[in-house]
Each structure stands twice: as C-alpha cells, then as structure tokens.
Amino acid sequence: MGKFESEEAFADYIISECYDLDRMMGDLSFYFDYERYARDLFMTDYTFCDGHVFSNY
C-alpha cells in the first residue's frame, strides 16, 4: 500500500483519501481517534512491517 511513518499515519492517509470528516462530522471531526482506527485497520486488513503497509487480501 505504500511507505508510512506509522500505522496511525496510514490511518490518517486512508481517512483523508476516502472520507471528508469535516463535511460528515463538522466540528466533531477534531475528536476522531486515528490511533484506534489504525488499531482496527491492522487487526485484520493490513500489516505494518519496516515502514511499509501491506494489504492482507
């Protein structure tokens, strides 16, 4: 999927590419938890290894 500094950086990338949180959530978008979203992404769908993200599919 690419090279990223961290799992959280990848989660931020996914959100910015796929969703418009400001439009969807307004001011509440500041409370979006990228760390927990990253944890969920990497539980089953992705693997982070040496700065690279791989899809498990």
PDB file of C-alpha atoms in Angstrom:
ATOM      1  CA  MET A   1       0.000   0.000   0.000  1.00  0.00           C
ATOM      2  CA  GLY A   2       2.977   2.268   0.494  1.00  0.00           C
ATOM      3  CA  LYS A   3       5.555   3.535   2.935  1.00  0.00           C
ATOM      4  CA  PHE A   4       4.326   5.305   6.073  1.00  0.00           C
ATOM      5  CA  GLU A   5       5.900   6.518   9.298  1.00  0.00           C
ATOM      6  CA  SER A   6       3.425   4.587  11.433  1.00  0.00           C
ATOM      7  CA  GLU A   7       0.148   2.717  11.462  1.00  0.00           C
ATOM      8  CA  GLU A   8      -1.548   5.929  12.564  1.00  0.00           C
ATOM      9  CA  ALA A   9      -0.059   7.811   9.589  1.00  0.00           C
ATOM     10  CA  PHE A  10      -1.584   5.198   7.289  1.00  0.00           C
ATOM     11  CA  ALA A  11      -4.967   5.570   9.028  1.00  0.00           C
ATOM     12  CA  ASP A  12      -4.750   9.338   8.512  1.00  0.00           C
ATOM     13  CA  TYR A  13      -3.975   8.750   4.829  1.00  0.00           C
ATOM     14  CA  ILE A  14      -6.973   6.417   4.405  1.00  0.00           C
ATOM     15  CA  ILE A  15      -9.317   8.900   6.083  1.00  0.00           C
ATOM     16  CA  SER A  16      -8.049  11.845   4.033  1.00  0.00           C
ATOM     17  CA  GLU A  17      -8.330   9.908   0.750  1.00  0.00           C
ATOM     18  CA  CYS A  18     -11.697   8.226   1.345  1.00  0.00           C
ATOM     19  CA  TYR A  19     -13.709  10.468   3.636  1.00  0.00           C
ATOM     20  CA  ASP A  20     -14.427  14.136   4.239  1.00  0.00           C
ATOM     21  CA  LEU A  21     -14.663  14.150   8.026  1.00  0.00           C
ATOM     22  CA  ASP A  22     -15.221  17.894   8.180  1.00  0.00           C
ATOM     23  CA  ARG A  23     -18.296  17.575   5.969  1.00  0.00           C
ATOM     24  CA  MET A  24     -19.505  14.393   7.664  1.00  0.00           C
ATOM     25  CA  MET A  25     -18.874  15.362  11.282  1.00  0.00           C
ATOM     26  CA  GLY A  26     -18.356  19.130  11.353  1.00  0.00           C
ATOM     27  CA  ASP A  27     -16.501  20.312  14.453  1.00  0.00           C
ATOM     28  CA  LEU A  28     -16.666  16.798  15.895  1.00  0.00           C
ATOM     29  CA  SER A  29     -14.058  15.691  13.327  1.00  0.00           C
ATOM     30  CA  PHE A  30     -11.391  17.029  15.717  1.00  0.00           C
ATOM     31  CA  TYR A  31     -12.324  14.195  18.080  1.00  0.00           C
ATOM     32  CA  PHE A  32     -11.807  11.382  15.557  1.00  0.00           C
ATOM     33  CA  ASP A  33      -9.441   8.825  17.103  1.00  0.00           C
ATOM     34  CA  TYR A  34      -6.886   7.928  14.422  1.00  0.00           C
ATOM     35  CA  GLU A  35      -4.947   5.715  16.824  1.00  0.00           C
ATOM     36  CA  ARG A  36      -7.928   3.463  17.483  1.00  0.00           C
ATOM     37  CA  TYR A  37      -8.936   3.481  13.821  1.00  0.00           C
ATOM     38  CA  ALA A  38      -5.394   2.371  12.936  1.00  0.00           C
ATOM     39  CA  ARG A  39      -5.598  -0.401  15.535  1.00  0.00           C
ATOM     40  CA  ASP A  40      -8.800  -1.668  13.925  1.00  0.00           C
ATOM     41  CA  LEU A  41      -7.342  -1.496  10.401  1.00  0.00           C
ATOM     42  CA  PHE A  42      -4.282  -3.504  11.395  1.00  0.00           C
ATOM     43  CA  MET A  43      -6.183  -6.165  13.341  1.00  0.00           C
ATOM     44  CA  THR A  44      -7.156  -8.000  10.157  1.00  0.00           C
ATOM     45  CA  ASP A  45      -6.930  -5.925   6.966  1.00  0.00           C
ATOM     46  CA  TYR A  46      -3.349  -4.623   6.897  1.00  0.00           C
ATOM     47  CA  THR A  47       0.158  -5.449   8.111  1.00  0.00           C
ATOM     48  CA  PHE A  48       2.838  -2.888   9.011  1.00  0.00           C
ATOM     49  CA  CYS A  49       6.436  -4.032   8.513  1.00  0.00           C
ATOM     50  CA  ASP A  50       9.590  -1.862   8.424  1.00  0.00           C
ATOM     51  CA  GLY A  51       7.636   1.264   7.495  1.00  0.00           C
ATOM     52  CA  HIS A  52       5.621  -0.424   4.756  1.00  0.00           C
ATOM     53  CA  VAL A  53       1.911  -1.247   4.799  1.00  0.00           C
ATOM     54  CA  PHE A  54       0.688  -4.426   3.117  1.00  0.00           C
ATOM     55  CA  SER A  55      -2.879  -5.462   2.434  1.00  0.00           C
ATOM     56  CA  ASN A  56      -3.837  -8.867   3.810  1.00  0.00           C
ATOM     57  CA  TYR A  57      -6.097  -9.540   0.826  1.00  0.00           C
TER      58      TYR A  57
END
